[in-house]
Coordinates of C-alpha atoms (C1' of nucleotides) in Angstrom, one line a residue:
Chain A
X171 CA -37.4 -14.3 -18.9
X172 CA -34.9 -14.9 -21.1
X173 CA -34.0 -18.7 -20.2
X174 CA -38.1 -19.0 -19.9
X175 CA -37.5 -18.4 -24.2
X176 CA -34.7 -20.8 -24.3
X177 CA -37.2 -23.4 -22.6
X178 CA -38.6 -26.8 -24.2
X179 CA -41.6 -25.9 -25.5
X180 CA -42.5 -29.2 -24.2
X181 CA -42.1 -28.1 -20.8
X182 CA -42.9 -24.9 -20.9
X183 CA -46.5 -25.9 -21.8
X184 CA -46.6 -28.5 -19.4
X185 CA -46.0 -26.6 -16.7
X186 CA -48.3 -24.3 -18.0
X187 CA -51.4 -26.6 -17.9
X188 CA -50.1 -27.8 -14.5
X189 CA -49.6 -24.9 -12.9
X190 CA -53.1 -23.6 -14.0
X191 CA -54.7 -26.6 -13.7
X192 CA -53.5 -27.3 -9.8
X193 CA -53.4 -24.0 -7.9
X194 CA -57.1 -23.3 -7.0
X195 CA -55.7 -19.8 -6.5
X196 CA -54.7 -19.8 -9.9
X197 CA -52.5 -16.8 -9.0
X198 CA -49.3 -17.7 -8.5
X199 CA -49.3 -19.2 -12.4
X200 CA -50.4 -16.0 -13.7
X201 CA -48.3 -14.3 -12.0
X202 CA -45.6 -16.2 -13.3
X203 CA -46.7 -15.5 -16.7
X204 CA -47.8 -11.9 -16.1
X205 CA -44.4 -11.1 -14.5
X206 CA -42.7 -11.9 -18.1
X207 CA -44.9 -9.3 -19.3
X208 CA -43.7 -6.8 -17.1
X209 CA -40.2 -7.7 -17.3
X210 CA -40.7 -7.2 -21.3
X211 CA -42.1 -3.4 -19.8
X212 CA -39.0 -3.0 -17.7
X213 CA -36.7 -4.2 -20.5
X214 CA -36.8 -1.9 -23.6
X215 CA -34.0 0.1 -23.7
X216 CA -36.1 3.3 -24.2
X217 CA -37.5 4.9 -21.3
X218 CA -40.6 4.6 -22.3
X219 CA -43.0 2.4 -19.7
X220 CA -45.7 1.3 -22.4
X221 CA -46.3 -1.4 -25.0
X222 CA -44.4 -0.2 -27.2
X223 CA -41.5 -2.3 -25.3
X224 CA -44.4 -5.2 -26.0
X225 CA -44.2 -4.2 -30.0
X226 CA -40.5 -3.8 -29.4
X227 CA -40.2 -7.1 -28.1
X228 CA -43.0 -8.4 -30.9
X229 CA -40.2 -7.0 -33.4
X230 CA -37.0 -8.5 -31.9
X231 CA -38.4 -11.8 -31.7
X232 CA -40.6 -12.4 -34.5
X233 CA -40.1 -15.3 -35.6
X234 CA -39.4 -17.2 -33.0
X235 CA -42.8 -19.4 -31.9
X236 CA -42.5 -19.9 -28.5
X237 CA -41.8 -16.5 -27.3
X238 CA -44.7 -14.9 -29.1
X239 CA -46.5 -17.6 -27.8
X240 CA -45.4 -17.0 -24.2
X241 CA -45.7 -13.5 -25.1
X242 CA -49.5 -14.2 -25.7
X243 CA -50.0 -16.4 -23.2
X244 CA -48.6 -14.0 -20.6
X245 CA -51.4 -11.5 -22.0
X246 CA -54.2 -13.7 -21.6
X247 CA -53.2 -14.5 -18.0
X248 CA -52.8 -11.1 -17.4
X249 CA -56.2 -10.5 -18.8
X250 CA -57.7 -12.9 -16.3
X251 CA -56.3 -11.6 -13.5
X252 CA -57.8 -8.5 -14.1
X253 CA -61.0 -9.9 -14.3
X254 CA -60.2 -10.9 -10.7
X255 CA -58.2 -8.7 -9.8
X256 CA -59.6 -7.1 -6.9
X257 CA -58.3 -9.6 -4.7
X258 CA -55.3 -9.0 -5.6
X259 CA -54.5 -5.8 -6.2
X260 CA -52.0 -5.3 -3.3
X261 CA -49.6 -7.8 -4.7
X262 CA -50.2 -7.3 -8.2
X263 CA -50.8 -3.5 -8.5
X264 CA -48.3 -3.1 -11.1
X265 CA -49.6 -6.1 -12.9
X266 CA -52.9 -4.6 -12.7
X267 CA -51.6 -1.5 -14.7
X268 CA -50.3 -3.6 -16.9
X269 CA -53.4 -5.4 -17.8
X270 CA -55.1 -2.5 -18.2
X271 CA -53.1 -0.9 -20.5
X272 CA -53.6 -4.2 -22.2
X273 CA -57.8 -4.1 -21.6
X274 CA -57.6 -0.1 -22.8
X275 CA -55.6 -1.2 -25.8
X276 CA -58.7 -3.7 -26.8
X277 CA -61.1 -0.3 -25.7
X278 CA -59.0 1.9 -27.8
X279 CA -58.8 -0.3 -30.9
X280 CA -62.4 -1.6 -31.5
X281 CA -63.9 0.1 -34.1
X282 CA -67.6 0.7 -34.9
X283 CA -67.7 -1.4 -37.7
X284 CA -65.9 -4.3 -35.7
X285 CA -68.6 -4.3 -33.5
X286 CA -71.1 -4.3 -36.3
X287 CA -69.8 -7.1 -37.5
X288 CA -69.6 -9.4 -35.0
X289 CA -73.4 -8.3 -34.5
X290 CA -74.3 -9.3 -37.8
X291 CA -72.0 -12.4 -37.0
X292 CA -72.6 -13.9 -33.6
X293 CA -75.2 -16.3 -34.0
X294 CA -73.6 -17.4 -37.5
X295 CA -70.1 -17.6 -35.9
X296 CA -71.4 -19.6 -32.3
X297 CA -71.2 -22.6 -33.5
X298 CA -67.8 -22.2 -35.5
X299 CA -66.2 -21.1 -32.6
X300 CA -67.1 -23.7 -30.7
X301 CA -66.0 -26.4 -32.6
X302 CA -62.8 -24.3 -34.0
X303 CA -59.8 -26.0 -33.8
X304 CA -57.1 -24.0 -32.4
X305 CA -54.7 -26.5 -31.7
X306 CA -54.1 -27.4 -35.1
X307 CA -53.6 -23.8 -36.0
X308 CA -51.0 -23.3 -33.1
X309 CA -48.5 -25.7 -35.4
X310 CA -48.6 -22.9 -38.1
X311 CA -47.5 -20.0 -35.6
X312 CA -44.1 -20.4 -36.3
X313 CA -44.4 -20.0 -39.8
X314 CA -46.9 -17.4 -39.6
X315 CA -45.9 -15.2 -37.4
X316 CA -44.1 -12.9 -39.9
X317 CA -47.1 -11.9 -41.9
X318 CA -49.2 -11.8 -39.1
X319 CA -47.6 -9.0 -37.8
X320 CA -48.8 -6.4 -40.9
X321 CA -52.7 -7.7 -40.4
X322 CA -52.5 -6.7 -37.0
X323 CA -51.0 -3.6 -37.7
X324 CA -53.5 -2.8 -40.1
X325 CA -56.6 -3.9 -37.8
X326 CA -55.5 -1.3 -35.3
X327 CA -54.4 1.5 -37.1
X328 CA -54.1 4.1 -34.6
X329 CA -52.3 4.3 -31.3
X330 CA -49.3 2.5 -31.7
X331 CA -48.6 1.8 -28.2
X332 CA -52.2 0.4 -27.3
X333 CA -52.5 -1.3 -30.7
X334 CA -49.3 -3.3 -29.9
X335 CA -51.0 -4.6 -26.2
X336 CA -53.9 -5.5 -28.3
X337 CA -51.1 -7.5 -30.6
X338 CA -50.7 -9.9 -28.2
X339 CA -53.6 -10.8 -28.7
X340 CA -55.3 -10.3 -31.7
X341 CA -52.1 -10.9 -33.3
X342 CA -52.0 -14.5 -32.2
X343 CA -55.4 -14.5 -33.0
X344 CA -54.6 -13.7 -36.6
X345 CA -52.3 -16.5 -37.2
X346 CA -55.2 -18.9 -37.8
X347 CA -56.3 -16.0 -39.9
X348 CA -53.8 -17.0 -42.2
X349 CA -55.1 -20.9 -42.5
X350 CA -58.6 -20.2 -42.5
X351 CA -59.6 -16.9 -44.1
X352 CA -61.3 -14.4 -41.7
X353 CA -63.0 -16.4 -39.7
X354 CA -61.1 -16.2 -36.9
X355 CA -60.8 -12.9 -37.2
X356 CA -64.7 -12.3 -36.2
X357 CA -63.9 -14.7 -33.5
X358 CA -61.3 -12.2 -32.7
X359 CA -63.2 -9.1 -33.1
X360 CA -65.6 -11.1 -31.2
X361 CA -63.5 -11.5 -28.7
X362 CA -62.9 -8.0 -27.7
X363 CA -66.4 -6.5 -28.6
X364 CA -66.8 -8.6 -25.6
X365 CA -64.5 -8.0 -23.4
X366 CA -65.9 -3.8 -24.5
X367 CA -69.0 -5.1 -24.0
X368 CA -67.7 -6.4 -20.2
X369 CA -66.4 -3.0 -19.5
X370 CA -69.7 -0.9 -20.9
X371 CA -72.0 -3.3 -19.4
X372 CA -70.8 -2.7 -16.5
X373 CA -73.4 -1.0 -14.4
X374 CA -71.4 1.5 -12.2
X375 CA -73.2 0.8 -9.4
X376 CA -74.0 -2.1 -8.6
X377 CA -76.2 -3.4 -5.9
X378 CA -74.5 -3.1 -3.0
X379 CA -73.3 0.5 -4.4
X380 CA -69.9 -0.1 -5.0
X381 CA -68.8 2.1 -8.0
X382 CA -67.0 0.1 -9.9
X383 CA -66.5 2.1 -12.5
X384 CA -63.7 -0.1 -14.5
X385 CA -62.9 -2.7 -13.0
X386 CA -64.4 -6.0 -14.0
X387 CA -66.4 -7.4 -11.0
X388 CA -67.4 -10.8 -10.3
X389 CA -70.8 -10.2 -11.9
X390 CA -68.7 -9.9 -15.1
X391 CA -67.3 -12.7 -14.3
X392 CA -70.1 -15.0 -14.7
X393 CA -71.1 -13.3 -17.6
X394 CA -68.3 -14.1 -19.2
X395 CA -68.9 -17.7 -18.0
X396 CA -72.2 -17.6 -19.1
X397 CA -71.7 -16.2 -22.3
X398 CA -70.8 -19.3 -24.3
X399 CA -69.3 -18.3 -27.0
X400 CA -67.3 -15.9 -25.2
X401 CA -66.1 -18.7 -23.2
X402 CA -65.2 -20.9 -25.9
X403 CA -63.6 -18.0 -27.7
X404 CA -61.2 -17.5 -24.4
X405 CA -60.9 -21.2 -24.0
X406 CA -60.3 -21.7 -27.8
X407 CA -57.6 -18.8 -27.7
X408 CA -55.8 -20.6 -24.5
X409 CA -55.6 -24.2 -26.3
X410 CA -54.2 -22.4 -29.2
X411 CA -51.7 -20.8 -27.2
X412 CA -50.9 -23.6 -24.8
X413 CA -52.1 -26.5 -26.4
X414 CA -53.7 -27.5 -23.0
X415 CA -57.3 -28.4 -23.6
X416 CA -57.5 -28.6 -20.4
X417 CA -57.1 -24.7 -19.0
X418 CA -60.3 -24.2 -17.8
X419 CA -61.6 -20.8 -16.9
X420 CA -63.4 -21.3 -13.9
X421 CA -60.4 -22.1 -11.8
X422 CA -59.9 -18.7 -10.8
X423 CA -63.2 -17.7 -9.8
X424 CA -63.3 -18.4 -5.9
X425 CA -61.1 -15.7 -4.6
X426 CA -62.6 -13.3 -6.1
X427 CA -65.6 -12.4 -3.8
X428 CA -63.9 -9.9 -2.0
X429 CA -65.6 -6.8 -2.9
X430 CA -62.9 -3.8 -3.7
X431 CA -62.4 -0.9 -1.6
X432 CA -63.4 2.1 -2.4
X433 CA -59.7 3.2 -2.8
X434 CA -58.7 0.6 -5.0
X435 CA -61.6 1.4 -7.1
X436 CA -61.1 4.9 -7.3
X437 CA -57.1 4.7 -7.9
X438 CA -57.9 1.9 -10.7
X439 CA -60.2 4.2 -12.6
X440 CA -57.7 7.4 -11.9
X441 CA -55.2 4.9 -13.3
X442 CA -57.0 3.9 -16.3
X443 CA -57.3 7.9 -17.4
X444 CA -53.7 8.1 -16.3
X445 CA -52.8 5.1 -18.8
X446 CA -54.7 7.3 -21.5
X447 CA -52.6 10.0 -21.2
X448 CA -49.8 7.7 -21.3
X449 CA -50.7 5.9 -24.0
X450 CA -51.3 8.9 -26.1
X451 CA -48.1 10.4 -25.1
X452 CA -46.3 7.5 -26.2
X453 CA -48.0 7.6 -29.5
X454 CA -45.7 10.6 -30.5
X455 CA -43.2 9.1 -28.9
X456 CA -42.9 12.2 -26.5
X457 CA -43.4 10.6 -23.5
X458 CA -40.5 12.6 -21.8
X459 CA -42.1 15.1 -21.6
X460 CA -44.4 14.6 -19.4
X461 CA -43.7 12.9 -15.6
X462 CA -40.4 11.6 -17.3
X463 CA -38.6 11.9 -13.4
X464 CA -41.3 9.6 -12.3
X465 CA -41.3 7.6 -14.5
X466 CA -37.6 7.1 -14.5
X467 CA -37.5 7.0 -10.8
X468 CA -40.2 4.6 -10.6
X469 CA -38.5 2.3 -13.3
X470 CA -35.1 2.3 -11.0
X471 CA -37.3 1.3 -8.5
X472 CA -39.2 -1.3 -10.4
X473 CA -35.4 -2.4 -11.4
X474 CA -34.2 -2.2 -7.9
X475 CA -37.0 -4.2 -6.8
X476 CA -36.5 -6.8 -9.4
X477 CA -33.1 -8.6 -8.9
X478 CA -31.0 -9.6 -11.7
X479 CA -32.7 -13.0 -12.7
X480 CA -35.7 -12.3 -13.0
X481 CA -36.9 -15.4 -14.8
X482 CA -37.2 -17.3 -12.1
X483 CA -40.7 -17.8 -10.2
X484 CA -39.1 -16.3 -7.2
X485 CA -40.0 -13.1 -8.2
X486 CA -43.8 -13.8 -8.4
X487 CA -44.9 -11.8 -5.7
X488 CA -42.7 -8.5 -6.3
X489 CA -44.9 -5.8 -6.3
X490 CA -44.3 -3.2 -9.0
X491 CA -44.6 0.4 -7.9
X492 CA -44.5 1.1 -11.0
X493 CA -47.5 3.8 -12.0
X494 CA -48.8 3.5 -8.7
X495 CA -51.5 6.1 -8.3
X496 CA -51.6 8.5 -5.7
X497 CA -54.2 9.4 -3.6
X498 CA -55.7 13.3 -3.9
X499 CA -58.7 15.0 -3.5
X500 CA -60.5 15.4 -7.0
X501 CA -62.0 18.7 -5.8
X502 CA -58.8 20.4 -5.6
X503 CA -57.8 19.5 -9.2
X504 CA -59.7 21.7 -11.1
X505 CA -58.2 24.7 -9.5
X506 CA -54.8 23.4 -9.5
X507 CA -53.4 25.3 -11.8
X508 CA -54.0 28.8 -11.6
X509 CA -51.6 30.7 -10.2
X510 CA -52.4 32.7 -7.5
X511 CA -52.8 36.2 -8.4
X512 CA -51.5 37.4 -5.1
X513 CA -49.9 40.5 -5.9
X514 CA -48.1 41.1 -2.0
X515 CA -44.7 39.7 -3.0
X516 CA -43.1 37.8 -6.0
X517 CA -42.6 34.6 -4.5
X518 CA -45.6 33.5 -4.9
X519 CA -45.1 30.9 -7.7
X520 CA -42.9 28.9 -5.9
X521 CA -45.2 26.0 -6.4
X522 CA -43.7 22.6 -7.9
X523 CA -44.7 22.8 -11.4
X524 CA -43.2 19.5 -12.7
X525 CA -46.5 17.8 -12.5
X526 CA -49.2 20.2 -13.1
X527 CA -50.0 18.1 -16.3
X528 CA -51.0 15.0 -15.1
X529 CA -53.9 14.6 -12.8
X530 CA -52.7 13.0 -9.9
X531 CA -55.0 12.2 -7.1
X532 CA -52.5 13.5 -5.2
X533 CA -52.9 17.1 -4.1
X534 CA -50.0 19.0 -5.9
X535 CA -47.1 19.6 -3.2
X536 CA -47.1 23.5 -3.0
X537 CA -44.2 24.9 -1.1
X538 CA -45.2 27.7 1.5
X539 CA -43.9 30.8 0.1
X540 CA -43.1 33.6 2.7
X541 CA -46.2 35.7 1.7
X542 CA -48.1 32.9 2.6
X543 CA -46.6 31.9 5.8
X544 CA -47.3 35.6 6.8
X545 CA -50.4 35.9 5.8
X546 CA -51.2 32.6 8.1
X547 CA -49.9 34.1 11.2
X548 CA -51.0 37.2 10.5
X549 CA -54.7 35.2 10.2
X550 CA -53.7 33.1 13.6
X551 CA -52.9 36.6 15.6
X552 CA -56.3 37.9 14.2
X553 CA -59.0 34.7 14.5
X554 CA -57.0 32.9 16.8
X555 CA -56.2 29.3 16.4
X556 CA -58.2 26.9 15.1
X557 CA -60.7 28.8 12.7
X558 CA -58.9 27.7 9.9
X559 CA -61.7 27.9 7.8
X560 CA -62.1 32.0 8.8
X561 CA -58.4 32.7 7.8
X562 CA -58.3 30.6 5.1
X563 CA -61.9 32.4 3.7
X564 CA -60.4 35.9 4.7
X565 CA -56.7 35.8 3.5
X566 CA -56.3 32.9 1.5
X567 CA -59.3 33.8 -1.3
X568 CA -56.5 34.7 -3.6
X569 CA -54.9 31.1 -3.1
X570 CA -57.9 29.0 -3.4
X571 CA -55.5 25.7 -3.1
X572 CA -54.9 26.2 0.7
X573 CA -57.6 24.4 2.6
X574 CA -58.0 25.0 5.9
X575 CA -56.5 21.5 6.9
X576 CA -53.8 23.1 5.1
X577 CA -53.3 26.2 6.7
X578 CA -53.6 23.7 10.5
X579 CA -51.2 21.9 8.6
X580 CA -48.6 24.4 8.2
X581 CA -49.3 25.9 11.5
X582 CA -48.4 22.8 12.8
X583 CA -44.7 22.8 11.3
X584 CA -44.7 26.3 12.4
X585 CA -44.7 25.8 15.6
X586 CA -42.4 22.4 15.2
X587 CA -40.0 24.4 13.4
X588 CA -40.3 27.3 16.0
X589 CA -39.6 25.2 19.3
X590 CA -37.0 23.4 17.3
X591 CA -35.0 27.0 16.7
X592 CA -36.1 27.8 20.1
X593 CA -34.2 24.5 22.0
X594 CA -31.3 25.6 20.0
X595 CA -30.8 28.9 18.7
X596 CA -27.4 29.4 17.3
X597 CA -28.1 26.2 15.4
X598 CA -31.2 27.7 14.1
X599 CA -29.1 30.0 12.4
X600 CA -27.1 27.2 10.7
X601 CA -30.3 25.2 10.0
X602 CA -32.3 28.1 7.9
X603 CA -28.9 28.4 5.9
X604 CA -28.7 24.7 5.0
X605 CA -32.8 24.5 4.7
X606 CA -33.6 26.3 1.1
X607 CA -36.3 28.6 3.1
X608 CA -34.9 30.4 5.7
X609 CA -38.0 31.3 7.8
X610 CA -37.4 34.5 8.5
X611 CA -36.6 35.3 12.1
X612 CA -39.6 37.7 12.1
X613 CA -41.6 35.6 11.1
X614 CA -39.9 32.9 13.9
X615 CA -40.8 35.3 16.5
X616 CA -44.3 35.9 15.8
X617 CA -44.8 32.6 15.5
X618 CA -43.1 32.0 18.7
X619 CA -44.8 34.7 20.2
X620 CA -48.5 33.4 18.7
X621 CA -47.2 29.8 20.0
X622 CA -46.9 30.7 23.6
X623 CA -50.6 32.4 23.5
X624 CA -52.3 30.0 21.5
X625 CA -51.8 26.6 22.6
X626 CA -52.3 24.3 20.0
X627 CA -53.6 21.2 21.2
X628 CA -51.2 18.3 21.9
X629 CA -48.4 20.8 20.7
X630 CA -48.7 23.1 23.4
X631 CA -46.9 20.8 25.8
X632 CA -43.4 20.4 24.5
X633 CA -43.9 23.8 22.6
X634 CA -44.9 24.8 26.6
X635 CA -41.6 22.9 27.8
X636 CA -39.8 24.6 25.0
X637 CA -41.4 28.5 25.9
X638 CA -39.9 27.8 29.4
X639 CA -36.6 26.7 28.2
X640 CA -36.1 29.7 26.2
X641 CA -37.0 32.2 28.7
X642 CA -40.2 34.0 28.4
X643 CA -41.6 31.4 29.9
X644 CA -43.6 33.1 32.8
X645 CA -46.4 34.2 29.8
X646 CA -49.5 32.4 29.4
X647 CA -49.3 28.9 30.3
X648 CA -52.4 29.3 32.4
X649 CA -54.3 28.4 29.7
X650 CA -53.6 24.9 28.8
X651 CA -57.1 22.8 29.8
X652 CA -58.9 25.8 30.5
X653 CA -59.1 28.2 28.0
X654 CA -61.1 26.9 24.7
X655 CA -59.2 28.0 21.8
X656 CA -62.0 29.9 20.6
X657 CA -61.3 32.3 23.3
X658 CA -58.1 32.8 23.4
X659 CA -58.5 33.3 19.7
X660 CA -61.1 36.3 20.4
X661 CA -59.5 37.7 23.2
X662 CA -56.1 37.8 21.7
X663 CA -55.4 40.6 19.4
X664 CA -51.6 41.5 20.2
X665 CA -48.8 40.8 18.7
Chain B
dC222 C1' -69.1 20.9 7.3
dT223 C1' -65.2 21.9 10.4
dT224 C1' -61.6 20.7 13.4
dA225 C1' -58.1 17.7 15.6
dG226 C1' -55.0 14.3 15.4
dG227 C1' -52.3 10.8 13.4
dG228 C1' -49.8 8.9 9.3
Chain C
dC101 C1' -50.6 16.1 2.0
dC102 C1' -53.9 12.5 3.2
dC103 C1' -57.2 10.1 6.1
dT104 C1' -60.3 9.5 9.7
dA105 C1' -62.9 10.4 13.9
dA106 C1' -65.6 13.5 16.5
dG107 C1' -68.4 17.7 17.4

DNA sequence: CTTAGGG
DNA sequence: CCCTAAG
């Protein structure tokens, strides 16, 4: 990144139009450019994983043309590849979040009145835009720049963090402002009641019933294409930035077909409400309080990804982990975080409680307290194996975040656990000590003890192998094909 | 919807 | 924990 600033202009821009202009992919240029962007996200010193490393970097190199205009540049690209994004996603997953903070940042900062405007100004303003001449502006950005800086500022006056995405943008945008009045700045506001009016337009179902919720699809795509003025504004934005006339939009478009899975869609839009949160967090510059661990393991992993140069094009294709969403049932997340009232023992709030702010997809990782593991077996010795849904609705009412699947779940490493202590059973002794739960023995043994007469399916032969290891073998193993699990459940009251 | 099984 | 297939 750094040696991409110490760059001829000259070259940098060529490359620029050639890179564009050549790849029918169009990715690996944007990536090139989008990666700079990240790498400014990666850089600031402060932990914080938001645009407020953009505004930091806005800060430390005002001034200086051609980074802001890479800056810009990079934003625009990274805009684009959202638009198409759902090709890519794999690959550019942290990019995406990138760009979206970037596309929440123009959500966040249009105002009424901005949209007003450019209603009252579109058809005025078509034919200004169209002919505006951005390329003569682009001389004055080094000069401008400074001043620039404080109209932005004061166009998006609230959220710090998305205002400054949006000032790689609009910021650019208001260099010309400077030159020709406020023109450009309906262009600009233009620009982004658009790119608003992309994302509300967009029908959430669309035909073929793909809820795309916010993610712009291909349909958008044309609309943008379509949409003339829209087009010119992007194209007119690009030559100022790049001085290439000849970027033209449409390169990217064939790729983009690919209709986005269900789980890319739903993790984009659980990102986009997660990048809220962010955002807002790192308005009060308090985002360490929340998810800070992630965020700071993420970044070493973002930074272990992402060798030493990074300025280089190698590095196109690294794939950010960085605020990578994880998966979760949304039904379990309103009931995430009551506590359980169980009143049996005091344990009972051993759940992790380091994220029960953010709504993660993810189901929250609840340890097994003892009570719990208890109650399971007791449930297994009582309905038998397998009616999960019985024991969960009959002990587990209190602890509504224990599906069934969970309770299989756990019954599962019950019985792993208890053939494991049975193969070995001094070293059981040592493992509960170096394992933070011990497991009771009791417990061990009824689970034992429910193991051998319940054989759960595909474990019941090395836990069956195990049972006649350890001794009490000559029990039940009758059973294996014959018995339904159903019975044995009924039949089996003992333990 | 529930369970089983695999990841 | 999550996902998916199968009843």
């Amino acid at each position: 990144m750094r040696k991409r600033h110490e760059m001829d202009p000259e070259e940098y821009l060529w490359k620029c139009s050639n890179t564009v202009q050549v790849d029918e992919s169009f990715v690996p240029a944007i990536q090139d450019e989008v990666m700079k962007v990240e790498h400014l996200l990666v850089e600031p010193r402060n932990d914080l994983v938001s645009l407020d490393g953009v505004l930091y970097f806005h800060e430390e190199n005002l001034g200086k043309c051609y980074d802001s205009e890479n800056l810009s540049s990079g934003f625009e690209f990274g805009l684009k590849t959202s638009f198409g994004g759902s090709d890519s996603h794999t690959t550019l997953n942290g990019k995406d979040d990138l760009k979206l903070e970037v596309l929440d940042g123009f959500l966040d900062d249009v105002e009424i009145d901005d949209l007003k405007v450019t209603d009252g100004f579109s058809g005025a303003c078509e034919d200004y835009l169209l002919d505006f001449e951005f390329s003569d502006k682009a001389v004055s950005l080094c000069e401008e720049l400074p001043l620039q800086s404080s109209s932005s500022e004061s166009h998006s006056p609230g959220l710090s963090g998305s205002s400054s995405g949006v000032g790689g943008v609009s910021e650019s945008s208001k260099v010309a402002n400077a030159q020709s009045e406020n023109k450009n700045d309906f262009l600009d506001n233009r620009v982004i009641c658009n790119f608003r009016g992309a994302f509300r337009d967009n029908p959430c179902q669309t035909s073929n019933g793909n809820c795309i919720s916010n993610t712009l699809d291909i349909q958008h795509l044309d609309k943008l294409d379509n949409d003339p003025p829209l087009a010119d504004s992007i194209l007119s934005h690009k030559r100022k930035k790049c001085f290439v006339e000849k970027c033209q939009i449409a390169a990217p478009r064939e790729k983009r077909f690919r209709k986005p899975t269900q789980r890319y869609i739903e993790e984009f839009s659980n990102l986009r409400s997660k990048e809220k949160i962010l955002a807002a967090a790192t308005k009060h510059k308090h985002l360490s309080v929340m998810s800070n661990n992630e965020h700071h393991h993420m970044r070493l992993r973002a930074l272990r990804k992402i060798p030493g140069k990074n300025s280089d094009s190698g590095t196109s294709d690294v794939a950010l982990p960085e605020l990578q969403v994880h998966k979760g049932r949304l039904k379990n997340e309103e009931i995430e975080y009551d506590e359980e009232p169980i009143s049996s023992e005091s344990e009972d709030e051993c759940v992790t409680p380091k994220r029960s702010i953010k709504n993660d997809r993810r189901k929250q990782q609840r340890m097994w307290t003892l009570s719990e593991v208890i109650k399971l077996v007791d449930g297994i010795s009582e309905y038998g194996v397998g009616r999960w849904t019985d024991i969960q609705r009959l002990l587990f009412t209190s602890s509504s975040y224990r599906t069934p699947i969970d309770l299989r779940d756990k019954w599962r490493n019950l019985l792993r656990a208890s053939s494991a202590q049975k193969l070995n059973n001094e070293e059981t002794e040592h493992k509960q000590e170096h394992t933070s739960r011990p497991l009771p023995i009791t417990v061990l043994r009824r689970v034992r003890e429910l193991a051998k007469i319940y054989p759960y399916p595909r474990e019941r032969c090395s836990k069956e192998s195990c049972v006649s290891q350890v001794g009490s073998s000559a029990l039940p193993t009758k059973n294996k094909g014959s018995l339904s699990k159903r019975n044995v459940g009924r039949k089996k009251c003992n333990i």
